[in-house]
PDB file of C-alpha atoms in Angstrom:
ATOM      1  CA  UNK A 432      -0.021  -0.019  -0.067  1.00 38.00           C
ATOM      2  CA  UNK A 433       1.265   3.458  -0.873  1.00 48.00           C
ATOM      3  CA  UNK A 434      -0.185   5.654   1.847  1.00 51.00           C
ATOM      4  CA  UNK A 435      -3.147   8.070   1.659  1.00 58.00           C
ATOM      5  CA  UNK A 436      -4.668   9.265  -1.654  1.00 58.00           C
ATOM      6  CA  UNK A 437      -3.566  12.289  -3.459  1.00 62.00           C
ATOM      7  CA  UNK A 438      -6.296  14.364  -4.912  1.00 50.00           C
ATOM      8  CA  UNK A 439      -5.279  16.132  -8.030  1.00 53.00           C
ATOM      9  CA  UNK A 440      -1.704  15.174  -8.508  1.00 76.00           C
ATOM     10  CA  UNK A 441      -0.470  17.347  -5.788  1.00 94.00           C
ATOM     11  CA  UNK A 442       2.012  14.904  -4.427  1.00 97.00           C
ATOM     12  CA  UNK A 443       3.606  14.599  -7.854  1.00 96.00           C
ATOM     13  CA  UNK A 444       3.897  18.324  -8.300  1.00 97.00           C
ATOM     14  CA  UNK A 445       5.675  18.854  -4.813  1.00 98.00           C
ATOM     15  CA  UNK A 446       7.766  15.853  -5.574  1.00 98.00           C
ATOM     16  CA  UNK A 447       8.826  17.605  -8.900  1.00 98.00           C
ATOM     17  CA  UNK A 448      10.009  20.469  -6.490  1.00 98.00           C
ATOM     18  CA  UNK A 449      12.123  18.276  -4.609  1.00 98.00           C
ATOM     19  CA  UNK A 450      13.575  16.723  -7.637  1.00 98.00           C
ATOM     20  CA  UNK A 451      14.519  20.141  -8.745  1.00 98.00           C
ATOM     21  CA  UNK A 452      16.527  20.422  -5.315  1.00 98.00           C
ATOM     22  CA  UNK A 453      18.256  16.881  -6.068  1.00 98.00           C
ATOM     23  CA  UNK A 454      19.189  18.293  -9.545  1.00 98.00           C
ATOM     24  CA  UNK A 455      20.850  21.412  -7.865  1.00 97.00           C
ATOM     25  CA  UNK A 456      23.157  19.117  -5.601  1.00 97.00           C
ATOM     26  CA  UNK A 457      23.819  17.138  -8.504  1.00 97.00           C
ATOM     27  CA  UNK A 458      25.047  20.167 -10.531  1.00 97.00           C
ATOM     28  CA  UNK A 459      27.125  21.304  -7.509  1.00 96.00           C
ATOM     29  CA  UNK A 460      28.918  17.910  -7.438  1.00 94.00           C
ATOM     30  CA  UNK A 461      26.994  16.490  -4.556  1.00 95.00           C
ATOM     31  CA  UNK A 462      24.439  13.519  -4.157  1.00 96.00           C
ATOM     32  CA  UNK A 463      21.277  14.084  -6.211  1.00 98.00           C
ATOM     33  CA  UNK A 464      18.670  13.944  -3.207  1.00 98.00           C
ATOM     34  CA  UNK A 465      16.236  16.727  -2.666  1.00 98.00           C
ATOM     35  CA  UNK A 466      13.401  17.419  -0.152  1.00 98.00           C
ATOM     36  CA  UNK A 467      10.476  19.912   0.223  1.00 98.00           C
ATOM     37  CA  UNK A 468       8.295  20.509   3.355  1.00 98.00           C
ATOM     38  CA  UNK A 469       4.788  21.514   2.655  1.00 98.00           C
ATOM     39  CA  UNK A 470       2.463  22.824   5.377  1.00 96.00           C
ATOM     40  CA  UNK A 471      -1.194  23.211   4.480  1.00 94.00           C
ATOM     41  CA  UNK A 472      -0.464  23.330   0.648  1.00 94.00           C
ATOM     42  CA  UNK A 473       2.424  25.819   0.815  1.00 96.00           C
ATOM     43  CA  UNK A 474       6.064  25.182   0.662  1.00 97.00           C
ATOM     44  CA  UNK A 475       7.773  26.144   3.745  1.00 97.00           C
ATOM     45  CA  UNK A 476      11.308  24.680   3.086  1.00 98.00           C
ATOM     46  CA  UNK A 477      13.451  23.289   0.408  1.00 98.00           C
ATOM     47  CA  UNK A 478      16.684  21.294   0.797  1.00 98.00           C
ATOM     48  CA  UNK A 479      19.146  19.164  -0.691  1.00 98.00           C
ATOM     49  CA  UNK A 480      21.983  16.759   0.325  1.00 97.00           C
ATOM     50  CA  UNK A 481      25.065  19.033   0.959  1.00 96.00           C
ATOM     51  CA  UNK A 482      27.431  16.416   2.503  1.00 94.00           C
ATOM     52  CA  UNK A 483      29.921  17.054  -0.132  1.00 94.00           C
ATOM     53  CA  UNK A 484      29.667  20.801  -0.453  1.00 95.00           C
ATOM     54  CA  UNK A 485      29.341  21.466   3.257  1.00 95.00           C
ATOM     55  CA  UNK A 486      31.597  18.598   4.337  1.00 94.00           C
ATOM     56  CA  UNK A 487      29.010  17.581   6.850  1.00 94.00           C
ATOM     57  CA  UNK A 488      28.138  13.936   7.178  1.00 92.00           C
ATOM     58  CA  UNK A 489      24.727  14.949   8.534  1.00 94.00           C
ATOM     59  CA  UNK A 490      23.729  17.175   5.760  1.00 96.00           C
ATOM     60  CA  UNK A 491      21.370  14.910   3.872  1.00 97.00           C
ATOM     61  CA  UNK A 492      18.476  16.396   1.911  1.00 97.00           C
ATOM     62  CA  UNK A 493      15.818  15.787   4.628  1.00 98.00           C
ATOM     63  CA  UNK A 494      18.204  17.388   7.187  1.00 97.00           C
ATOM     64  CA  UNK A 495      18.949  20.334   5.105  1.00 98.00           C
ATOM     65  CA  UNK A 496      15.428  20.780   4.287  1.00 98.00           C
ATOM     66  CA  UNK A 497      14.375  20.618   8.166  1.00 97.00           C
ATOM     67  CA  UNK A 498      17.242  23.227   9.011  1.00 96.00           C
ATOM     68  CA  UNK A 499      15.869  25.633   6.284  1.00 97.00           C
ATOM     69  CA  UNK A 500      12.381  25.380   7.757  1.00 96.00           C
ATOM     70  CA  UNK A 501      13.918  26.546  11.220  1.00 94.00           C
ATOM     71  CA  UNK A 502      12.205  26.157  14.375  1.00 93.00           C
ATOM     72  CA  UNK A 503       8.566  25.130  14.446  1.00 93.00           C
ATOM     73  CA  UNK A 504       6.481  24.312  17.533  1.00 94.00           C
ATOM     74  CA  UNK A 505       4.538  21.575  15.774  1.00 94.00           C
ATOM     75  CA  UNK A 506       4.907  19.647  12.470  1.00 96.00           C
ATOM     76  CA  UNK A 507       1.311  18.159  12.592  1.00 95.00           C
ATOM     77  CA  UNK A 508       0.353  19.795   9.209  1.00 96.00           C
ATOM     78  CA  UNK A 509       3.718  19.034   7.529  1.00 97.00           C
ATOM     79  CA  UNK A 510       4.286  16.650   4.596  1.00 98.00           C
ATOM     80  CA  UNK A 511       7.998  15.847   3.660  1.00 98.00           C
ATOM     81  CA  UNK A 512       8.776  15.160   0.122  1.00 98.00           C
ATOM     82  CA  UNK A 513      11.916  13.418  -0.584  1.00 98.00           C
ATOM     83  CA  UNK A 514      13.351  12.094  -3.952  1.00 98.00           C
ATOM     84  CA  UNK A 515      14.876   8.809  -2.204  1.00 98.00           C
ATOM     85  CA  UNK A 516      13.750   6.730   0.706  1.00 98.00           C
ATOM     86  CA  UNK A 517      15.293   8.130   3.819  1.00 97.00           C
ATOM     87  CA  UNK A 518      18.034   6.732   5.808  1.00 95.00           C
ATOM     88  CA  UNK A 519      17.764   5.823   9.297  1.00 95.00           C
ATOM     89  CA  UNK A 520      18.997   9.171  10.421  1.00 96.00           C
ATOM     90  CA  UNK A 521      16.453  11.047   8.521  1.00 97.00           C
ATOM     91  CA  UNK A 522      13.681   8.616   9.376  1.00 98.00           C
ATOM     92  CA  UNK A 523      14.414   9.040  12.842  1.00 97.00           C
ATOM     93  CA  UNK A 524      14.291  12.698  12.776  1.00 97.00           C
ATOM     94  CA  UNK A 525      10.920  12.594  11.066  1.00 98.00           C
ATOM     95  CA  UNK A 526       9.574  10.431  13.743  1.00 98.00           C
ATOM     96  CA  UNK A 527      11.201  12.710  16.352  1.00 96.00           C
ATOM     97  CA  UNK A 528       9.500  15.733  15.279  1.00 96.00           C
ATOM     98  CA  UNK A 529       6.297  14.234  14.560  1.00 97.00           C
ATOM     99  CA  UNK A 530       5.995  14.754  10.770  1.00 98.00           C
ATOM    100  CA  UNK A 531       2.840  12.885   9.779  1.00 98.00           C
ATOM    101  CA  UNK A 532       3.181  12.239   6.270  1.00 98.00           C
ATOM    102  CA  UNK A 533       6.025  11.633   3.864  1.00 98.00           C
ATOM    103  CA  UNK A 534       6.002  11.145   0.208  1.00 98.00           C
ATOM    104  CA  UNK A 535       9.007   9.408  -1.303  1.00 98.00           C
ATOM    105  CA  UNK A 536      10.116   9.375  -4.952  1.00 98.00           C
ATOM    106  CA  UNK A 537      11.648   6.037  -5.157  1.00 98.00           C
ATOM    107  CA  UNK A 538      13.206   3.091  -3.034  1.00 98.00           C
ATOM    108  CA  UNK A 539      14.624   1.132  -5.917  1.00 97.00           C
ATOM    109  CA  UNK A 540      18.342   2.279  -5.283  1.00 96.00           C
ATOM    110  CA  UNK A 541      18.052   2.516  -1.674  1.00 95.00           C
ATOM    111  CA  UNK A 542      15.316   0.635   0.381  1.00 95.00           C
ATOM    112  CA  UNK A 543      15.645   3.098   3.317  1.00 95.00           C
ATOM    113  CA  UNK A 544      13.478   2.872   6.153  1.00 96.00           C
ATOM    114  CA  UNK A 545       9.606   2.833   5.012  1.00 97.00           C
ATOM    115  CA  UNK A 546       8.619   0.030   7.494  1.00 97.00           C
ATOM    116  CA  UNK A 547      10.333   1.787  10.222  1.00 98.00           C
ATOM    117  CA  UNK A 548       8.231   5.024   9.450  1.00 98.00           C
ATOM    118  CA  UNK A 549       4.987   3.158   8.974  1.00 98.00           C
ATOM    119  CA  UNK A 550       5.484   1.279  12.391  1.00 98.00           C
ATOM    120  CA  UNK A 551       5.923   4.708  14.058  1.00 98.00           C
ATOM    121  CA  UNK A 552       2.574   5.945  12.541  1.00 98.00           C
ATOM    122  CA  UNK A 553       3.798   7.935   9.628  1.00 98.00           C
ATOM    123  CA  UNK A 554       1.640   7.923   6.551  1.00 98.00           C
ATOM    124  CA  UNK A 555       4.056   6.935   3.764  1.00 98.00           C
ATOM    125  CA  UNK A 556       3.301   7.249   0.171  1.00 97.00           C
ATOM    126  CA  UNK A 557       5.781   5.850  -2.465  1.00 97.00           C
ATOM    127  CA  UNK A 558       5.352   7.277  -6.021  1.00 97.00           C
ATOM    128  CA  UNK A 559       8.031   4.991  -7.892  1.00 97.00           C
ATOM    129  CA  UNK A 560       8.967   8.120  -9.867  1.00 97.00           C
ATOM    130  CA  UNK A 561      11.302   7.157 -12.767  1.00 98.00           C
ATOM    131  CA  UNK A 562      12.982  10.439 -12.836  1.00 98.00           C
ATOM    132  CA  UNK A 563      14.113  10.212  -9.243  1.00 98.00           C
ATOM    133  CA  UNK A 564      15.228   6.582  -9.679  1.00 98.00           C
ATOM    134  CA  UNK A 565      17.183   7.469 -13.021  1.00 98.00           C
ATOM    135  CA  UNK A 566      18.974  10.412 -11.532  1.00 98.00           C
ATOM    136  CA  UNK A 567      20.051   8.290  -8.450  1.00 97.00           C
ATOM    137  CA  UNK A 568      20.973   5.104 -10.559  1.00 97.00           C
ATOM    138  CA  UNK A 569      23.227   7.339 -12.792  1.00 97.00           C
ATOM    139  CA  UNK A 570      24.867   9.123  -9.805  1.00 96.00           C
ATOM    140  CA  UNK A 571      25.580   5.557  -8.055  1.00 95.00           C
ATOM    141  CA  UNK A 572      26.929   4.162 -11.402  1.00 95.00           C
ATOM    142  CA  UNK A 573      29.283   7.209 -11.889  1.00 95.00           C
ATOM    143  CA  UNK A 574      30.367   8.024  -8.152  1.00 93.00           C
ATOM    144  CA  UNK A 575      30.261   4.751  -6.535  1.00 91.00           C
ATOM    145  CA  UNK A 576      32.764   5.774  -4.007  1.00 89.00           C
ATOM    146  CA  UNK A 577      30.779   8.782  -2.963  1.00 88.00           C
ATOM    147  CA  UNK A 578      27.579   6.879  -2.776  1.00 89.00           C
ATOM    148  CA  UNK A 579      29.484   4.227  -0.562  1.00 85.00           C
ATOM    149  CA  UNK A 580      30.474   7.016   1.616  1.00 82.00           C
ATOM    150  CA  UNK A 581      27.074   8.359   2.239  1.00 76.00           C
ATOM    151  CA  UNK A 582      25.606   4.855   3.123  1.00 74.00           C
ATOM    152  CA  UNK A 583      28.528   4.174   5.167  1.00 69.00           C
ATOM    153  CA  UNK A 584      29.399   0.949   3.185  1.00 69.00           C
ATOM    154  CA  UNK A 585      25.870  -0.550   3.713  1.00 62.00           C
ATOM    155  CA  UNK A 586      24.179  -2.358   0.874  1.00 55.00           C
ATOM    156  CA  UNK A 587      22.111  -0.042  -1.231  1.00 45.00           C
ATOM    157  CA  UNK A 588      19.027  -2.125  -1.504  1.00 43.00           C
TER     158      UNK A 588
END
């Protein structure tokens, strides 16, 4: 099951904004992973993986997006859009701050932690977006050493 229904293709439109963030990181020599946070239909933050650009191992796309959102007292009306299924660090942060819904572009290149998120009550929608999957697959093929560094030598899928 892919999570709640999307009326009118809004999830695909917001995921496209996350994909644009992934392209920004890719063009800057980083990992092509992007994220967008939406609250009540409005984008409140954008971010992309900046591990390479900032020399920061915690600067994943979702983390960058959360930092760009700044402090919030509650995340109960927020949906996180991310191009790649989130790692445990990002999944834990989503759970920690009570983000109730996440829309994921793809999990073919990295399985991530979808069941962990669901097990903590997060509404997960997986779109299996071919553009997200193709961008990440190209990156892994062209920069396997950087991908290995990002996932700390763990198996990608």
